[in-house]
Amino acid sequence: MATHARTADDDLVEFRGEADRLARVHEEMLASVAALGPAMHAVARGASPQLARATQAQENLYDRIDAQFGLLDSAAAGRRLGSSAGRPGNAALQARAEGRLVALKRGARLYFPGFQFDADGRPLAVIGDLVQTAAAAGRSERGLVEWLGSPSSFFDGVPPAAYLADDPTAVAEAASSAFGTAW
């Protein structure tokens, strides 16, 4: 079996690859700073470091929900509901207005977490119960979605959303307990 002796050319290729990767990371960082600067300046009295960290943590949570369960725009959610209308998003918006689905607003768009649909595309019945429980406790729709998508001590560090289809009663009971807790 022949072995390949490492040459200076090999080192140069590896170095150039790493340099290219670092240049891309640097460009991404500059683009982020360029976007964040004006946004933070537009906030009344500026954004505190705590507010910036909290906003980043919230966006990271939404990215994790998207990666684990999917975040569907209204048209995709409407199609999942079975709508074949010219504007399928209206079906998802109607289901949300009726309290059968929840959505997150990111930027100017609404996104429907995929965890609230069964395998056939129907909204899970427990979502309506959770919407009512959250509302009765003064929780917002966003707060409910964040609770469903966050690791929970009720489920050994797993997000409650992972149990919606298989054990909706446990999720409803956990929500009642979590939302009814007064500190």
mmCIF file of C-alpha atoms in Angstrom:
data_model
loop_
_atom_site.group_PDB
_atom_site.id
_atom_site.type_symbol
_atom_site.label_atom_id
_atom_site.label_comp_id
_atom_site.label_asym_id
_atom_site.label_seq_id
_atom_site.Cartn_x
_atom_site.Cartn_y
_atom_site.Cartn_z
ATOM 1 C CA MET A 1 0.000 0.000 0.000
ATOM 2 C CA ALA A 2 1.493 3.303 -1.054
ATOM 3 C CA THR A 3 1.500 6.192 1.358
ATOM 4 C CA HIS A 4 1.331 9.752 0.323
ATOM 5 C CA ALA A 5 4.009 11.980 1.746
ATOM 6 C CA ARG A 6 2.692 15.381 2.645
ATOM 7 C CA THR A 7 4.232 18.109 0.507
ATOM 8 C CA ALA A 8 4.460 21.850 0.712
ATOM 9 C CA ASP A 9 1.806 21.978 -2.025
ATOM 10 C CA ASP A 10 -0.574 20.003 0.222
ATOM 11 C CA ASP A 11 0.031 22.476 3.033
ATOM 12 C CA LEU A 12 -0.561 25.392 0.674
ATOM 13 C CA VAL A 13 -3.875 23.931 -0.561
ATOM 14 C CA GLU A 14 -5.014 23.365 3.030
ATOM 15 C CA PHE A 15 -3.926 26.876 4.019
ATOM 16 C CA ARG A 16 -5.791 28.445 1.087
ATOM 17 C CA GLY A 17 -8.935 26.480 1.945
ATOM 18 C CA GLU A 18 -8.792 27.689 5.540
ATOM 19 C CA ALA A 19 -8.089 31.252 4.400
ATOM 20 C CA ASP A 20 -11.115 31.133 2.089
ATOM 21 C CA ARG A 21 -13.307 29.820 4.928
ATOM 22 C CA LEU A 22 -12.122 32.585 7.266
ATOM 23 C CA ALA A 23 -12.734 35.201 4.569
ATOM 24 C CA ARG A 24 -16.343 33.954 4.182
ATOM 25 C CA VAL A 25 -16.852 34.062 7.963
ATOM 26 C CA HIS A 26 -15.449 37.588 8.028
ATOM 27 C CA GLU A 27 -17.751 38.726 5.196
ATOM 28 C CA GLU A 28 -20.766 37.198 6.970
ATOM 29 C CA MET A 29 -19.805 38.995 10.180
ATOM 30 C CA LEU A 30 -19.484 42.320 8.366
ATOM 31 C CA ALA A 31 -22.865 41.820 6.722
ATOM 32 C CA SER A 32 -24.413 41.057 10.121
ATOM 33 C CA VAL A 33 -22.916 44.177 11.664
ATOM 34 C CA ALA A 34 -24.121 46.250 8.713
ATOM 35 C CA ALA A 35 -27.673 44.950 9.199
ATOM 36 C CA LEU A 36 -27.716 45.102 13.005
ATOM 37 C CA GLY A 37 -26.248 48.573 13.406
ATOM 38 C CA PRO A 38 -29.107 50.498 11.772
ATOM 39 C CA ALA A 39 -31.708 48.234 13.416
ATOM 40 C CA MET A 40 -30.265 48.844 16.882
ATOM 41 C CA HIS A 41 -29.998 52.563 16.184
ATOM 42 C CA ALA A 42 -33.665 52.668 15.157
ATOM 43 C CA VAL A 43 -34.757 51.321 18.548
ATOM 44 C CA ALA A 44 -35.810 54.123 20.871
ATOM 45 C CA ARG A 45 -32.811 55.034 23.077
ATOM 46 C CA GLY A 46 -30.769 52.256 21.523
ATOM 47 C CA ALA A 47 -30.752 48.567 22.274
ATOM 48 C CA SER A 48 -29.114 47.449 25.468
ATOM 49 C CA PRO A 49 -26.742 44.479 25.371
ATOM 50 C CA GLN A 50 -29.358 42.531 27.344
ATOM 51 C CA LEU A 51 -32.043 43.275 24.757
ATOM 52 C CA ALA A 52 -29.705 42.302 21.938
ATOM 53 C CA ARG A 53 -28.866 38.988 23.684
ATOM 54 C CA ALA A 54 -32.545 38.265 24.385
ATOM 55 C CA THR A 55 -33.453 38.966 20.763
ATOM 56 C CA GLN A 56 -30.678 36.694 19.549
ATOM 57 C CA ALA A 57 -31.811 33.932 21.935
ATOM 58 C CA GLN A 58 -35.363 34.268 20.601
ATOM 59 C CA GLU A 59 -34.199 34.042 16.994
ATOM 60 C CA ASN A 60 -32.034 31.021 17.877
ATOM 61 C CA LEU A 61 -35.117 29.328 19.373
ATOM 62 C CA TYR A 62 -37.118 30.001 16.200
ATOM 63 C CA ASP A 63 -34.273 28.573 14.127
ATOM 64 C CA ARG A 64 -34.281 25.422 16.304
ATOM 65 C CA ILE A 65 -38.070 25.096 15.932
ATOM 66 C CA ASP A 66 -37.649 25.453 12.181
ATOM 67 C CA ALA A 67 -34.868 22.844 12.072
ATOM 68 C CA GLN A 68 -36.725 20.336 14.256
ATOM 69 C CA PHE A 69 -40.351 20.786 13.216
ATOM 70 C CA GLY A 70 -40.397 23.183 10.271
ATOM 71 C CA LEU A 71 -41.829 26.680 10.021
ATOM 72 C CA LEU A 72 -44.304 26.955 7.163
ATOM 73 C CA ASP A 73 -45.413 30.165 5.532
ATOM 74 C CA SER A 74 -49.176 30.590 5.303
ATOM 75 C CA ALA A 75 -49.373 29.192 1.760
ATOM 76 C CA ALA A 76 -47.450 26.026 2.717
ATOM 77 C CA ALA A 77 -49.538 25.637 5.880
ATOM 78 C CA GLY A 78 -52.709 26.025 3.822
ATOM 79 C CA ARG A 79 -51.552 23.373 1.381
ATOM 80 C CA ARG A 80 -50.744 21.086 4.298
ATOM 81 C CA LEU A 81 -54.328 21.616 5.452
ATOM 82 C CA GLY A 82 -55.405 20.347 2.044
ATOM 83 C CA SER A 83 -56.352 23.643 0.449
ATOM 84 C CA SER A 84 -56.144 23.670 -3.323
ATOM 85 C CA ALA A 85 -57.515 27.196 -3.617
ATOM 86 C CA GLY A 86 -55.681 29.888 -5.519
ATOM 87 C CA ARG A 87 -54.681 31.409 -2.182
ATOM 88 C CA PRO A 88 -54.104 28.412 0.121
ATOM 89 C CA GLY A 89 -52.730 30.662 2.837
ATOM 90 C CA ASN A 90 -56.265 31.808 3.591
ATOM 91 C CA ALA A 91 -57.081 28.339 4.967
ATOM 92 C CA ALA A 92 -54.191 28.576 7.437
ATOM 93 C CA LEU A 93 -55.120 32.136 8.415
ATOM 94 C CA GLN A 94 -58.730 31.047 8.977
ATOM 95 C CA ALA A 95 -57.619 28.102 11.145
ATOM 96 C CA ARG A 96 -55.467 30.504 13.161
ATOM 97 C CA ALA A 97 -58.363 32.958 13.563
ATOM 98 C CA GLU A 98 -60.473 30.067 14.835
ATOM 99 C CA GLY A 99 -57.811 29.114 17.392
ATOM 100 C CA ARG A 100 -56.932 25.810 15.699
ATOM 101 C CA LEU A 101 -53.405 26.842 14.650
ATOM 102 C CA VAL A 102 -50.739 29.146 16.030
ATOM 103 C CA ALA A 103 -48.177 31.185 14.143
ATOM 104 C CA LEU A 104 -45.060 33.247 14.712
ATOM 105 C CA LYS A 105 -44.368 36.574 13.117
ATOM 106 C CA ARG A 106 -40.824 36.885 11.825
ATOM 107 C CA GLY A 107 -40.205 40.122 10.050
ATOM 108 C CA ALA A 108 -43.331 40.858 8.045
ATOM 109 C CA ARG A 109 -44.375 37.202 7.578
ATOM 110 C CA LEU A 110 -46.290 34.650 9.587
ATOM 111 C CA TYR A 111 -44.900 31.155 10.027
ATOM 112 C CA PHE A 112 -46.829 28.130 11.233
ATOM 113 C CA PRO A 113 -44.807 25.585 13.233
ATOM 114 C CA GLY A 114 -45.050 22.131 11.675
ATOM 115 C CA PHE A 115 -45.503 20.453 15.057
ATOM 116 C CA GLN A 116 -49.182 21.340 15.141
ATOM 117 C CA PHE A 117 -50.195 19.168 12.182
ATOM 118 C CA ASP A 118 -50.902 15.438 12.199
ATOM 119 C CA ALA A 119 -49.514 13.110 9.525
ATOM 120 C CA ASP A 120 -52.540 13.835 7.313
ATOM 121 C CA GLY A 121 -52.114 17.622 7.576
ATOM 122 C CA ARG A 122 -54.955 18.218 10.013
ATOM 123 C CA PRO A 123 -54.394 20.548 12.980
ATOM 124 C CA LEU A 124 -53.916 18.571 16.167
ATOM 125 C CA ALA A 125 -57.002 19.014 18.361
ATOM 126 C CA VAL A 126 -54.834 19.779 21.390
ATOM 127 C CA ILE A 127 -53.663 23.031 19.766
ATOM 128 C CA GLY A 128 -57.094 24.586 20.312
ATOM 129 C CA ASP A 129 -56.992 23.501 23.962
ATOM 130 C CA LEU A 130 -53.505 24.946 24.372
ATOM 131 C CA VAL A 131 -54.539 28.237 22.772
ATOM 132 C CA GLN A 132 -57.393 28.510 25.297
ATOM 133 C CA THR A 133 -55.173 27.549 28.234
ATOM 134 C CA ALA A 134 -52.536 30.096 27.235
ATOM 135 C CA ALA A 135 -55.109 32.853 26.715
ATOM 136 C CA ALA A 136 -56.741 32.151 30.101
ATOM 137 C CA ALA A 137 -53.313 32.504 31.729
ATOM 138 C CA GLY A 138 -52.586 35.752 29.886
ATOM 139 C CA ARG A 139 -49.991 34.146 27.614
ATOM 140 C CA SER A 140 -49.578 35.321 24.055
ATOM 141 C CA GLU A 141 -49.612 33.141 20.972
ATOM 142 C CA ARG A 142 -45.870 33.779 20.654
ATOM 143 C CA GLY A 143 -45.377 32.747 24.281
ATOM 144 C CA LEU A 144 -47.260 29.506 23.652
ATOM 145 C CA VAL A 145 -45.163 28.676 20.585
ATOM 146 C CA GLU A 146 -41.974 29.486 22.483
ATOM 147 C CA TRP A 147 -43.043 27.235 25.379
ATOM 148 C CA LEU A 148 -43.919 24.395 23.003
ATOM 149 C CA GLY A 149 -40.585 24.680 21.201
ATOM 150 C CA SER A 150 -38.318 25.105 24.232
ATOM 151 C CA PRO A 151 -36.683 22.330 26.236
ATOM 152 C CA SER A 152 -38.907 21.589 29.221
ATOM 153 C CA SER A 153 -38.345 20.016 32.603
ATOM 154 C CA PHE A 154 -41.825 18.495 32.219
ATOM 155 C CA PHE A 155 -40.376 16.306 29.434
ATOM 156 C CA ASP A 156 -36.782 15.751 30.603
ATOM 157 C CA GLY A 157 -35.373 18.609 28.540
ATOM 158 C CA VAL A 158 -37.302 17.764 25.366
ATOM 159 C CA PRO A 159 -39.618 20.423 23.888
ATOM 160 C CA PRO A 160 -43.316 19.732 24.628
ATOM 161 C CA ALA A 161 -43.989 19.984 20.879
ATOM 162 C CA ALA A 162 -42.241 16.636 20.423
ATOM 163 C CA TYR A 163 -45.070 15.017 22.409
ATOM 164 C CA LEU A 164 -48.058 16.783 20.829
ATOM 165 C CA ALA A 165 -49.067 13.933 18.513
ATOM 166 C CA ASP A 166 -48.246 10.995 20.802
ATOM 167 C CA ASP A 167 -49.279 12.323 24.221
ATOM 168 C CA PRO A 168 -51.421 15.433 23.824
ATOM 169 C CA THR A 169 -52.942 14.985 27.291
ATOM 170 C CA ALA A 170 -49.517 15.186 28.927
ATOM 171 C CA VAL A 171 -48.702 18.355 26.968
ATOM 172 C CA ALA A 172 -52.044 19.942 27.918
ATOM 173 C CA GLU A 173 -51.506 19.073 31.583
ATOM 174 C CA ALA A 174 -47.940 20.408 31.506
ATOM 175 C CA ALA A 175 -49.165 23.648 29.913
ATOM 176 C CA SER A 176 -51.836 24.066 32.586
ATOM 177 C CA SER A 177 -49.229 23.541 35.266
ATOM 178 C CA ALA A 178 -46.600 25.775 33.643
ATOM 179 C CA PHE A 179 -48.966 28.602 32.786
ATOM 180 C CA GLY A 180 -50.736 28.455 36.129
ATOM 181 C CA THR A 181 -47.499 28.875 38.081
ATOM 182 C CA ALA A 182 -47.285 32.192 39.871
ATOM 183 C CA TRP A 183 -43.880 33.409 41.022
#
